XYZ file of C-alpha atoms in Angstrom:
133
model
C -10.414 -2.459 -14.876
C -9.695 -2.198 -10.530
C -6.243 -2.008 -10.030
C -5.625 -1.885 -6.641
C -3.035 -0.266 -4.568
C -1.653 -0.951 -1.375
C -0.059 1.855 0.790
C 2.412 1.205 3.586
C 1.330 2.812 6.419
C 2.493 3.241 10.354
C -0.808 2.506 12.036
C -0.573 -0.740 13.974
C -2.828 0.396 16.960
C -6.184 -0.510 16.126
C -8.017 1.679 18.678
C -6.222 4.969 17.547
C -6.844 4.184 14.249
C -10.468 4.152 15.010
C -10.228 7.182 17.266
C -8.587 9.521 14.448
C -10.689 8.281 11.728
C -13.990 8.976 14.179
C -12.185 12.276 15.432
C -12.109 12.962 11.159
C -15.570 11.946 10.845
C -15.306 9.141 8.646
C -17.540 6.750 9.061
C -16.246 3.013 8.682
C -17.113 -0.241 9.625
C -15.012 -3.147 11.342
C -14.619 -6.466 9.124
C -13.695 -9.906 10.616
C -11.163 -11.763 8.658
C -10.739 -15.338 9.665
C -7.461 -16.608 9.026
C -6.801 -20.224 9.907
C -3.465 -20.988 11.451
C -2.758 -24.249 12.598
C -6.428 -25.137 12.459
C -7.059 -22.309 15.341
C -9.399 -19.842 14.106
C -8.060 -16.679 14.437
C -9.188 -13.202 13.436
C -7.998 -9.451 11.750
C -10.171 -6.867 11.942
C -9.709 -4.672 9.086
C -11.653 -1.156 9.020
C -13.628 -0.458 5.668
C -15.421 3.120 4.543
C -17.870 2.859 2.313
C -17.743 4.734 -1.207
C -21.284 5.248 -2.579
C -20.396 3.566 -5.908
C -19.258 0.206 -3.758
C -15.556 0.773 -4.295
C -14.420 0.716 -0.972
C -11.279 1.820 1.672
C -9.886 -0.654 3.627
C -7.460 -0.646 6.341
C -6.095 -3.986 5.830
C -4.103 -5.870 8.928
C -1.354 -7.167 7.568
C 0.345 -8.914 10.429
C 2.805 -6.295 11.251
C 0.199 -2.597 10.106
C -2.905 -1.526 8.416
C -2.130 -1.059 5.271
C -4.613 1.051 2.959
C -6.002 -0.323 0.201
C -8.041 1.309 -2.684
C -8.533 1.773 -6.239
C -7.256 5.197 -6.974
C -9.016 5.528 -10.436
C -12.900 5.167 -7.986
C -11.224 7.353 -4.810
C -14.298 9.663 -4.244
C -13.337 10.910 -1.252
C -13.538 14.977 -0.706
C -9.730 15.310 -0.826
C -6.661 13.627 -2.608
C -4.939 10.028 -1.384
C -2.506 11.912 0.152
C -4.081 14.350 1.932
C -6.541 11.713 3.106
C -3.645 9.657 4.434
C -1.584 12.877 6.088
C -5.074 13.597 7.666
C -5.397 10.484 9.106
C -1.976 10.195 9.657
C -1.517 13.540 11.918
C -4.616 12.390 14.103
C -3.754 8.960 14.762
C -0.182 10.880 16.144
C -2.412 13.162 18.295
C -4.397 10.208 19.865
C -0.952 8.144 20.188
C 0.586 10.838 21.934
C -2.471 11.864 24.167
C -2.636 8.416 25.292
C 1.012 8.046 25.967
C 1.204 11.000 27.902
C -2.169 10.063 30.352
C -0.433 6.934 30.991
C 2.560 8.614 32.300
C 0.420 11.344 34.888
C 0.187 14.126 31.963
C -2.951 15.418 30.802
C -4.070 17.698 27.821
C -5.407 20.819 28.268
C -5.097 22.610 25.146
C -5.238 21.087 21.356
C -4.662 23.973 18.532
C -4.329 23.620 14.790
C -3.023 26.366 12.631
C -3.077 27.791 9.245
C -0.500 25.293 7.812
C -2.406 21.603 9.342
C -0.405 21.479 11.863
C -1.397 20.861 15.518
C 0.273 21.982 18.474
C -1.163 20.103 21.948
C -0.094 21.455 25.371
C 0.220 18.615 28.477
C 0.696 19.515 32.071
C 1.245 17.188 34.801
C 1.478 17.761 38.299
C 3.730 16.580 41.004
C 2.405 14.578 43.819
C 5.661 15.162 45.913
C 5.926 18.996 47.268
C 9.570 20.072 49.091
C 9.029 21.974 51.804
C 12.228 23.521 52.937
């Protein structure tokens, strides 16, 4: 018997979404959800990764996030729920805050993790003005 669960989550960017879970290596798929409001046809793209024994993992648009939805008792994945979603989690930060930053004039130049998971990323900008006394 499925029983499905759905995780609150803080994505609501689709394109870093995409970026961390490519940056990961996990290979997904976009799905098209029509939803008809109004008679309009509008769509939610929802990312899915394939399980080999066609139990899936969706990120689900909600309206307002992706939410992740599985079946916990057919997660084959290579490492536990949560440290699937902390993984995800911690990149889609990195490619928030990369992105962020460019927009502003800074640019990355180093990206380390360490021993504990975390990542440290060093931005520089440079100043267009110079004072010359």
């Amino acid at each position: 018997m499925s029983h499905f669960t759905y995780l609150k989550t803080s994505f609501k960017n689709l394109l870093h979404l995409e970026n961390a879970l490519t940056k990961l290596e996990i290979p997904y798929k976009r799905e098209k959800k029509v939803i008809d409001a109004n008679n309009s046809k509008l769509y939610n793209v929802n990312l899915v990764i394939s399980q080999s024994n066609n139990y899936d993992i969706t990120f689900n648009w909600n309206g307002e996030e992706y939410e992740l939805v599985l079946d916990a008792s057919f997660w084959i994945q290579p490492y536990p729920v949560e440290s699937f979603i902390n993984k995800v989690a911690q990149q889609y930060a990195s490619d928030v805050i990369i992105a962020e930053s460019q927009k502003i004039g800074f640019q990355p130049i180093k990206s380390q993790q360490h021993l504990d998971g975390s990542n440290t990323i060093t931005l520089q900008r440079w100043s267009s003005t110079s004072s010359l006394v």
